[in-house]
Amino acid sequence: MRIYRMDQAASIFSSRGYLLYTQFFPKFSTQHVPVPKSEEDITFLVAQSFVTSNKAETAPRHYNLRVAECTLAAVVLAKQHGIQLQKDNSSLGYSLRNFHEEYIRKQGRLADPLESQLDAVIATTEELLTKEEGYTREEIAQLLDLSVAELESKFLSAFPVQAERFLLRQRALHCFQEARRVLAFKACLTESDTLTLERIQYLGNLLNESQRSCRDVYDCSCPEINEICDIARRAGTWGSRLTGAGWGGSTVHMLPQAKVD
């Protein structure tokens, strides 16, 4: 079995002149999305923050914790809907995409457009995961009809995780809303033969919304990344956001060719 990840998929399957749309569930697939002619020449600029995310040191509070929070959000949502999730290939065996699929299957809506499916999943997440302050181990265990020891053994023992509260609502909403933004970006490119300035600004706004969500909802940005994006927007980018796993690394900016300098 091949297990693809986004970086490797982009390296292998990308084609010059196209954006690559990838799907990993229920099976891996790619689509080359052409970029229409635009009223103004567009450049994508990458800027390195030179902030290194030391995953060996910070993973229990950052990367590992997000994996655990997303997994727990998936199984809690499934439990509240009476859905028994089958294990998938994600790190802890249960993914938000898996919940999405089974929830929509239960609703009898698998033939609906993916955009409509995501809107429904976002709505039920907002309805059921209500604790903005996050959930304790005890609260999650109670929702899943497990003891705290069983919860920790099943979901929090594969790798180190440090947290008093797990922000299930925020992490799930970021993932679902980010997927929705990807579809909106793709639709904007494919629905017209020309990218008007209005459409270009819309694409830039999607990038900015993505960065705000990374900063405020998924909490995977950092002060230097935030500052670079703010500086870039003041200098004339349509949209700026982090790229990669976060907590450092690079930023990507969509801007007029005339403003690259």
Phi, psi and omega in degrees: 000133173270137173243109181269147170237165192299314182299313181294320179299318179296319180296321187274318193255354182293154179224137182303135178088000181230151166269148183257121175258122183242145171233140184243354183217137001284347173217162184284134175207158178227156176217133178269120185255114180289148176262119182295165172299145183239153180292338177225137182297129184255138173236139169258118183250136179250129179235128181274134179276340185062021170262123180262127175272106180281090187295331179298328183267319189261349186307319181300334180258345184241266190300308181300318182297321179296320177300315180295317181296318179294320178296313180296322176300317181297313184286328177292315177299316179299315180300318182292339177259006180067032182255131175263105181284137170274148181296144176238193185270008179289168191304319181250010171094349182219122186244160175297325178295326176296313177300314178310309184299313185286327176295314180292325176299315180297327179282351182070034187237023182296338178276351179292154174303148182301326178300314180294322177300314181295322177301320180292319180292320177298317181298317181288329175295315179296326182285320190261327178263089192262346189276099178297330182280355179094173184243137174281167175303318181297318180293319179293317179301319179296318179297328184263003183058043178236161167280162177299321179298318178295318177301311182295320180295320186279324189237345188235020182245350183290329177205162185295134177224132179237116177190143172271325179229147182246121186273072186295318182299308184297315184293318179294317181297320178301312183297313181293317181290328176294319176299321178295321178294323177300315179295323178294320178297314180297317181297321180297326180285329189261348185271357182212151177281347183224137174269101175289167178300324178298317178293321178299316179295325177297316178299317178298320178297324177298320177296318179295319176299321179298315179295319178299321179291319176300321182285314192256335187253311178271341177055052179239014175267194176204163185304321182293318177298314180302317182293318178300316181295320178295316179299316182296318179296319179296332180275356172118012176288151172283324181204145181216138179202166174287164173222149184094199186287338178102187182058032183134194178084217191255163174239154177235139187228134176257119189211163175294140177308324183294345184251013182300316181302000000 
